[in-house]
Amino acid sequence: MKMIEENKHYLNDCDCECKEVERKHYYEDYDCECRKPRRKHCYEECFIVKKSCSCAPKPGKALLKCSRGAAGPFPLVAAGVLLPQTYPLGSVTIDTRELCNPTVLLNFNFLINVPLGLLTTLTFTVFKCCDGCKQPVGESFTFSEILPAGLANKSFSFQICDCSNCCGCQTYSVEVTNATLLSAGVSISGQITALAVENIC
């Protein structure tokens, strides 16, 4: 009984140490552990231990936006002849103001319908509009293939990663900026996806 009374202060000291660690904001890195009493002792043995630290980056918030787009039918365009205008296929708007240092991954998946086959070349360009300013994003992508006669459907996809910052809503759009169409009636339909993810380092 005397031994228990003498070691009451030991337990109180341990509790104080754990609270002191928490008070000094070391609580995330340290912890207090207590071992079960050994046969010859009537009190718990408490001690401060350092927790293992993970070097993995903390996950951040993410936003996903999707939309569909279509264009056509296009007129016949001979090789070397410029399109009279660009043809917008679709756009997606995403607001990244609540994300810290975001990166936006853009995915474009299109189905190209060519009724009469023959040579089809289409150039796709992605633009970003932010604060009223429109600018191209990344490089252009070209689909070029000699399709068999008759109705033909071909899929075409590409992706772009945009790391430039923008304060507010930003709209990504894709347009057909050049084409060689040796058959009339070509049309395009598909889906646009924008995934914005925080970069917390």
PDB file of C-alpha atoms in Angstrom:
ATOM      1  CA  MET A   1       0.000   0.000   0.000  1.00  0.00           C
ATOM      2  CA  LYS A   2       2.853   2.317   0.825  1.00  0.00           C
ATOM      3  CA  MET A   3       4.396   1.617  -2.587  1.00  0.00           C
ATOM      4  CA  ILE A   4       1.170   2.644  -4.360  1.00  0.00           C
ATOM      5  CA  GLU A   5       0.998   5.894  -2.377  1.00  0.00           C
ATOM      6  CA  GLU A   6       4.625   6.727  -3.199  1.00  0.00           C
ATOM      7  CA  ASN A   7       4.073   6.261  -6.936  1.00  0.00           C
ATOM      8  CA  LYS A   8       0.875   8.268  -7.303  1.00  0.00           C
ATOM      9  CA  HIS A   9       3.003  11.267  -8.172  1.00  0.00           C
ATOM     10  CA  TYR A  10       4.711   9.255 -10.927  1.00  0.00           C
ATOM     11  CA  LEU A  11       1.385   8.730 -12.698  1.00  0.00           C
ATOM     12  CA  ASN A  12       0.461  12.382 -12.275  1.00  0.00           C
ATOM     13  CA  ASP A  13       3.798  13.474 -13.687  1.00  0.00           C
ATOM     14  CA  CYS A  14       3.266  11.317 -16.765  1.00  0.00           C
ATOM     15  CA  ASP A  15      -0.171  12.787 -17.353  1.00  0.00           C
ATOM     16  CA  CYS A  16       1.315  16.253 -17.077  1.00  0.00           C
ATOM     17  CA  GLU A  17       4.042  15.416 -19.569  1.00  0.00           C
ATOM     18  CA  CYS A  18       1.469  14.235 -22.114  1.00  0.00           C
ATOM     19  CA  LYS A  19      -0.584  17.373 -21.627  1.00  0.00           C
ATOM     20  CA  GLU A  20       2.551  19.485 -21.861  1.00  0.00           C
ATOM     21  CA  VAL A  21       3.421  17.853 -25.187  1.00  0.00           C
ATOM     22  CA  GLU A  22      -0.049  18.642 -26.488  1.00  0.00           C
ATOM     23  CA  ARG A  23       0.142  22.220 -25.163  1.00  0.00           C
ATOM     24  CA  LYS A  24       3.409  22.835 -27.027  1.00  0.00           C
ATOM     25  CA  HIS A  25       1.796  21.712 -30.337  1.00  0.00           C
ATOM     26  CA  TYR A  26       3.939  18.613 -30.559  1.00  0.00           C
ATOM     27  CA  TYR A  27       0.864  16.401 -30.249  1.00  0.00           C
ATOM     28  CA  GLU A  28       0.963  15.288 -33.906  1.00  0.00           C
ATOM     29  CA  ASP A  29       4.557  14.085 -33.623  1.00  0.00           C
ATOM     30  CA  TYR A  30       4.539  12.645 -30.105  1.00  0.00           C
ATOM     31  CA  ASP A  31       2.306  10.374 -28.049  1.00  0.00           C
ATOM     32  CA  CYS A  32       2.138   9.071 -24.503  1.00  0.00           C
ATOM     33  CA  GLU A  33       2.123   5.325 -23.986  1.00  0.00           C
ATOM     34  CA  CYS A  34       1.594   3.380 -20.768  1.00  0.00           C
ATOM     35  CA  ARG A  35       2.817  -0.118 -20.137  1.00  0.00           C
ATOM     36  CA  LYS A  36       0.948  -2.580 -17.947  1.00  0.00           C
ATOM     37  CA  PRO A  37       2.324  -2.906 -14.411  1.00  0.00           C
ATOM     38  CA  ARG A  38       4.971  -5.530 -13.923  1.00  0.00           C
ATOM     39  CA  ARG A  39       4.610  -8.093 -11.197  1.00  0.00           C
ATOM     40  CA  LYS A  40       7.003  -6.299  -8.834  1.00  0.00           C
ATOM     41  CA  HIS A  41       5.447  -2.863  -9.331  1.00  0.00           C
ATOM     42  CA  CYS A  42       1.996  -1.528  -8.501  1.00  0.00           C
ATOM     43  CA  TYR A  43       1.960   1.355 -10.986  1.00  0.00           C
ATOM     44  CA  GLU A  44       1.963   1.822 -14.763  1.00  0.00           C
ATOM     45  CA  GLU A  45       5.180   2.878 -16.450  1.00  0.00           C
ATOM     46  CA  CYS A  46       4.474   5.831 -18.763  1.00  0.00           C
ATOM     47  CA  PHE A  47       6.836   7.358 -21.297  1.00  0.00           C
ATOM     48  CA  ILE A  48       6.872   9.769 -24.247  1.00  0.00           C
ATOM     49  CA  VAL A  49       7.488   8.253 -27.700  1.00  0.00           C
ATOM     50  CA  LYS A  50       7.978   9.936 -31.089  1.00  0.00           C
ATOM     51  CA  LYS A  51       5.466   8.917 -33.731  1.00  0.00           C
ATOM     52  CA  SER A  52       6.656   7.791 -37.164  1.00  0.00           C
ATOM     53  CA  CYS A  53       6.396  10.571 -39.756  1.00  0.00           C
ATOM     54  CA  SER A  54       5.026   9.899 -43.239  1.00  0.00           C
ATOM     55  CA  CYS A  55       6.697  11.634 -46.180  1.00  0.00           C
ATOM     56  CA  ALA A  56       3.694  11.081 -48.468  1.00  0.00           C
ATOM     57  CA  PRO A  57       2.015  14.283 -49.721  1.00  0.00           C
ATOM     58  CA  LYS A  58      -1.323  15.153 -48.200  1.00  0.00           C
ATOM     59  CA  PRO A  59      -4.266  14.654 -50.555  1.00  0.00           C
ATOM     60  CA  GLY A  60      -5.939  17.824 -51.741  1.00  0.00           C
ATOM     61  CA  LYS A  61      -9.376  18.736 -52.994  1.00  0.00           C
ATOM     62  CA  ALA A  62     -10.461  17.927 -56.554  1.00  0.00           C
ATOM     63  CA  LEU A  63     -13.167  19.063 -58.966  1.00  0.00           C
ATOM     64  CA  LEU A  64     -14.565  17.160 -61.951  1.00  0.00           C
ATOM     65  CA  LYS A  65     -16.598  18.737 -64.753  1.00  0.00           C
ATOM     66  CA  CYS A  66     -17.931  17.065 -67.899  1.00  0.00           C
ATOM     67  CA  SER A  67     -19.752  18.225 -71.005  1.00  0.00           C
ATOM     68  CA  ARG A  68     -20.653  17.004 -74.476  1.00  0.00           C
ATOM     69  CA  GLY A  69     -20.029  18.642 -77.828  1.00  0.00           C
ATOM     70  CA  ALA A  70     -20.695  18.182 -81.528  1.00  0.00           C
ATOM     71  CA  ALA A  71     -20.082  19.859 -84.863  1.00  0.00           C
ATOM     72  CA  GLY A  72     -20.897  19.245 -88.505  1.00  0.00           C
ATOM     73  CA  PRO A  73     -21.675  18.211 -91.082  1.00  0.00           C
ATOM     74  CA  PHE A  74     -18.651  19.920 -92.591  1.00  0.00           C
ATOM     75  CA  PRO A  75     -18.391  20.971 -96.251  1.00  0.00           C
ATOM     76  CA  LEU A  76     -15.910  19.424 -98.650  1.00  0.00           C
ATOM     77  CA  VAL A  77     -12.455  20.962 -98.111  1.00  0.00           C
ATOM     78  CA  ALA A  78      -9.670  20.209-100.594  1.00  0.00           C
ATOM     79  CA  ALA A  79      -6.074  19.740 -99.519  1.00  0.00           C
ATOM     80  CA  GLY A  80      -4.261  23.030 -99.110  1.00  0.00           C
ATOM     81  CA  VAL A  81      -7.486  25.012 -98.814  1.00  0.00           C
ATOM     82  CA  LEU A  82      -8.037  26.741 -95.484  1.00  0.00           C
ATOM     83  CA  LEU A  83     -11.312  26.424 -93.644  1.00  0.00           C
ATOM     84  CA  PRO A  84     -13.494  29.509 -94.093  1.00  0.00           C
ATOM     85  CA  GLN A  85     -13.916  29.532 -90.323  1.00  0.00           C
ATOM     86  CA  THR A  86     -13.072  27.511 -87.234  1.00  0.00           C
ATOM     87  CA  TYR A  87     -15.704  25.092 -85.962  1.00  0.00           C
ATOM     88  CA  PRO A  88     -16.279  24.916 -82.167  1.00  0.00           C
ATOM     89  CA  LEU A  89     -16.893  21.407 -80.855  1.00  0.00           C
ATOM     90  CA  GLY A  90     -17.731  22.111 -77.222  1.00  0.00           C
ATOM     91  CA  SER A  91     -16.493  23.592 -73.961  1.00  0.00           C
ATOM     92  CA  VAL A  92     -16.339  22.929 -70.235  1.00  0.00           C
ATOM     93  CA  THR A  93     -16.190  25.517 -67.427  1.00  0.00           C
ATOM     94  CA  ILE A  94     -14.525  24.856 -64.081  1.00  0.00           C
ATOM     95  CA  ASP A  95     -14.068  27.156 -61.070  1.00  0.00           C
ATOM     96  CA  THR A  96     -10.727  26.585 -59.303  1.00  0.00           C
ATOM     97  CA  ARG A  97     -10.809  29.581 -56.926  1.00  0.00           C
ATOM     98  CA  GLU A  98     -11.201  27.309 -53.884  1.00  0.00           C
ATOM     99  CA  LEU A  99      -8.255  25.091 -54.872  1.00  0.00           C
ATOM    100  CA  CYS A 100      -4.645  25.669 -53.849  1.00  0.00           C
ATOM    101  CA  ASN A 101      -2.213  25.744 -56.802  1.00  0.00           C
ATOM    102  CA  PRO A 102      -4.456  23.577 -59.025  1.00  0.00           C
ATOM    103  CA  THR A 103      -3.526  21.503 -62.067  1.00  0.00           C
ATOM    104  CA  VAL A 104      -6.241  20.822 -64.650  1.00  0.00           C
ATOM    105  CA  LEU A 105      -6.229  17.622 -66.699  1.00  0.00           C
ATOM    106  CA  LEU A 106      -8.347  17.840 -69.857  1.00  0.00           C
ATOM    107  CA  ASN A 107      -9.580  14.744 -71.700  1.00  0.00           C
ATOM    108  CA  PHE A 108     -11.207  14.870 -75.141  1.00  0.00           C
ATOM    109  CA  ASN A 109     -12.918  11.816 -76.616  1.00  0.00           C
ATOM    110  CA  PHE A 110     -14.538  12.218 -80.035  1.00  0.00           C
ATOM    111  CA  LEU A 111     -16.314  10.025 -82.558  1.00  0.00           C
ATOM    112  CA  ILE A 112     -15.689  11.087 -86.160  1.00  0.00           C
ATOM    113  CA  ASN A 113     -18.417  10.096 -88.625  1.00  0.00           C
ATOM    114  CA  VAL A 114     -17.410   9.969 -92.302  1.00  0.00           C
ATOM    115  CA  PRO A 115     -20.312   8.964 -94.582  1.00  0.00           C
ATOM    116  CA  LEU A 116     -18.325   8.419 -97.811  1.00  0.00           C
ATOM    117  CA  GLY A 117     -14.882   7.432 -96.578  1.00  0.00           C
ATOM    118  CA  LEU A 118     -11.810   8.863 -98.369  1.00  0.00           C
ATOM    119  CA  LEU A 119      -9.088  11.050 -96.833  1.00  0.00           C
ATOM    120  CA  THR A 120     -10.050  12.894 -93.668  1.00  0.00           C
ATOM    121  CA  THR A 121      -7.686  15.238 -91.822  1.00  0.00           C
ATOM    122  CA  LEU A 122      -8.860  17.290 -88.838  1.00  0.00           C
ATOM    123  CA  THR A 123      -6.787  19.555 -86.587  1.00  0.00           C
ATOM    124  CA  PHE A 124      -8.061  20.144 -83.039  1.00  0.00           C
ATOM    125  CA  THR A 125      -6.926  23.132 -80.971  1.00  0.00           C
ATOM    126  CA  VAL A 126      -7.782  23.756 -77.312  1.00  0.00           C
ATOM    127  CA  PHE A 127      -8.341  27.281 -75.983  1.00  0.00           C
ATOM    128  CA  LYS A 128      -8.731  28.674 -72.483  1.00  0.00           C
ATOM    129  CA  CYS A 129     -10.806  31.736 -71.682  1.00  0.00           C
ATOM    130  CA  CYS A 130     -10.068  33.361 -68.306  1.00  0.00           C
ATOM    131  CA  ASP A 131     -11.035  36.903 -67.283  1.00  0.00           C
ATOM    132  CA  GLY A 132     -12.178  37.594 -70.853  1.00  0.00           C
ATOM    133  CA  CYS A 133      -8.843  36.539 -72.386  1.00  0.00           C
ATOM    134  CA  LYS A 134      -8.721  33.658 -74.881  1.00  0.00           C
ATOM    135  CA  GLN A 135      -5.464  31.800 -75.455  1.00  0.00           C
ATOM    136  CA  PRO A 136      -4.424  28.401 -76.833  1.00  0.00           C
ATOM    137  CA  VAL A 137      -3.487  25.642 -74.401  1.00  0.00           C
ATOM    138  CA  GLY A 138      -0.755  23.191 -75.321  1.00  0.00           C
ATOM    139  CA  GLU A 139      -0.197  21.903 -78.830  1.00  0.00           C
ATOM    140  CA  SER A 140      -2.716  21.080 -81.559  1.00  0.00           C
ATOM    141  CA  PHE A 141      -3.701  17.490 -82.303  1.00  0.00           C
ATOM    142  CA  THR A 142      -4.334  16.114 -85.789  1.00  0.00           C
ATOM    143  CA  PHE A 143      -6.466  13.184 -86.889  1.00  0.00           C
ATOM    144  CA  SER A 144      -5.520  11.943 -90.360  1.00  0.00           C
ATOM    145  CA  GLU A 145      -6.667   8.687 -91.906  1.00  0.00           C
ATOM    146  CA  ILE A 146      -7.795   7.262 -95.248  1.00  0.00           C
ATOM    147  CA  LEU A 147     -11.102   5.658 -94.400  1.00  0.00           C
ATOM    148  CA  PRO A 148     -12.794   2.933 -96.459  1.00  0.00           C
ATOM    149  CA  ALA A 149     -15.706   3.771 -98.744  1.00  0.00           C
ATOM    150  CA  GLY A 150     -19.092   3.734 -97.079  1.00  0.00           C
ATOM    151  CA  LEU A 151     -20.157   4.773 -93.611  1.00  0.00           C
ATOM    152  CA  ALA A 152     -17.174   4.864 -91.244  1.00  0.00           C
ATOM    153  CA  ASN A 153     -16.898   5.857 -87.573  1.00  0.00           C
ATOM    154  CA  LYS A 154     -13.518   6.416 -85.981  1.00  0.00           C
ATOM    155  CA  SER A 155     -12.724   7.394 -82.409  1.00  0.00           C
ATOM    156  CA  PHE A 156     -10.077   9.974 -81.591  1.00  0.00           C
ATOM    157  CA  SER A 157      -8.934  11.091 -78.154  1.00  0.00           C
ATOM    158  CA  PHE A 158      -6.227  13.247 -76.617  1.00  0.00           C
ATOM    159  CA  GLN A 159      -5.464  14.990 -73.321  1.00  0.00           C
ATOM    160  CA  ILE A 160      -3.767  18.165 -72.114  1.00  0.00           C
ATOM    161  CA  CYS A 161      -2.441  19.121 -68.684  1.00  0.00           C
ATOM    162  CA  ASP A 162      -2.769  22.809 -67.806  1.00  0.00           C
ATOM    163  CA  CYS A 163      -0.705  24.055 -64.851  1.00  0.00           C
ATOM    164  CA  SER A 164      -1.165  27.788 -65.393  1.00  0.00           C
ATOM    165  CA  ASN A 165      -2.988  29.622 -62.609  1.00  0.00           C
ATOM    166  CA  CYS A 166      -6.224  31.525 -63.142  1.00  0.00           C
ATOM    167  CA  CYS A 167      -8.150  33.499 -60.533  1.00  0.00           C
ATOM    168  CA  GLY A 168     -11.762  32.580 -61.204  1.00  0.00           C
ATOM    169  CA  CYS A 169     -13.806  30.488 -63.568  1.00  0.00           C
ATOM    170  CA  GLN A 170     -12.003  29.240 -66.628  1.00  0.00           C
ATOM    171  CA  THR A 171     -13.597  27.837 -69.755  1.00  0.00           C
ATOM    172  CA  TYR A 172     -11.786  25.299 -71.913  1.00  0.00           C
ATOM    173  CA  SER A 173     -13.027  24.919 -75.473  1.00  0.00           C
ATOM    174  CA  VAL A 174     -11.913  22.820 -78.432  1.00  0.00           C
ATOM    175  CA  GLU A 175     -12.228  23.833 -82.089  1.00  0.00           C
ATOM    176  CA  VAL A 176     -11.474  22.366 -85.494  1.00  0.00           C
ATOM    177  CA  THR A 177      -8.957  24.889 -86.810  1.00  0.00           C
ATOM    178  CA  ASN A 178      -7.907  23.126 -90.029  1.00  0.00           C
ATOM    179  CA  ALA A 179      -9.155  20.246 -92.150  1.00  0.00           C
ATOM    180  CA  THR A 180      -8.821  18.302 -95.381  1.00  0.00           C
ATOM    181  CA  LEU A 181     -12.136  16.628 -96.197  1.00  0.00           C
ATOM    182  CA  LEU A 182     -12.402  14.862 -99.537  1.00  0.00           C
ATOM    183  CA  SER A 183     -15.965  13.869 -98.728  1.00  0.00           C
ATOM    184  CA  ALA A 184     -18.774  16.096 -97.535  1.00  0.00           C
ATOM    185  CA  GLY A 185     -20.955  15.395 -94.512  1.00  0.00           C
ATOM    186  CA  VAL A 186     -18.242  14.673 -91.913  1.00  0.00           C
ATOM    187  CA  SER A 187     -19.513  15.230 -88.361  1.00  0.00           C
ATOM    188  CA  ILE A 188     -17.961  14.982 -84.903  1.00  0.00           C
ATOM    189  CA  SER A 189     -19.449  14.267 -81.476  1.00  0.00           C
ATOM    190  CA  GLY A 190     -17.902  13.479 -78.147  1.00  0.00           C
ATOM    191  CA  GLN A 191     -17.218  14.293 -74.530  1.00  0.00           C
ATOM    192  CA  ILE A 192     -14.947  16.783 -72.757  1.00  0.00           C
ATOM    193  CA  THR A 193     -13.754  16.211 -69.175  1.00  0.00           C
ATOM    194  CA  ALA A 194     -11.853  18.597 -66.903  1.00  0.00           C
ATOM    195  CA  LEU A 195     -10.310  17.323 -63.656  1.00  0.00           C
ATOM    196  CA  ALA A 196      -8.760  19.967 -61.363  1.00  0.00           C
ATOM    197  CA  VAL A 197      -6.590  18.769 -58.446  1.00  0.00           C
ATOM    198  CA  GLU A 198      -4.773  20.714 -55.719  1.00  0.00           C
ATOM    199  CA  ASN A 199      -0.984  20.555 -55.515  1.00  0.00           C
ATOM    200  CA  ILE A 200      -0.103  20.713 -51.812  1.00  0.00           C
ATOM    201  CA  CYS A 201       3.640  20.415 -51.252  1.00  0.00           C
TER     202      CYS A 201
END
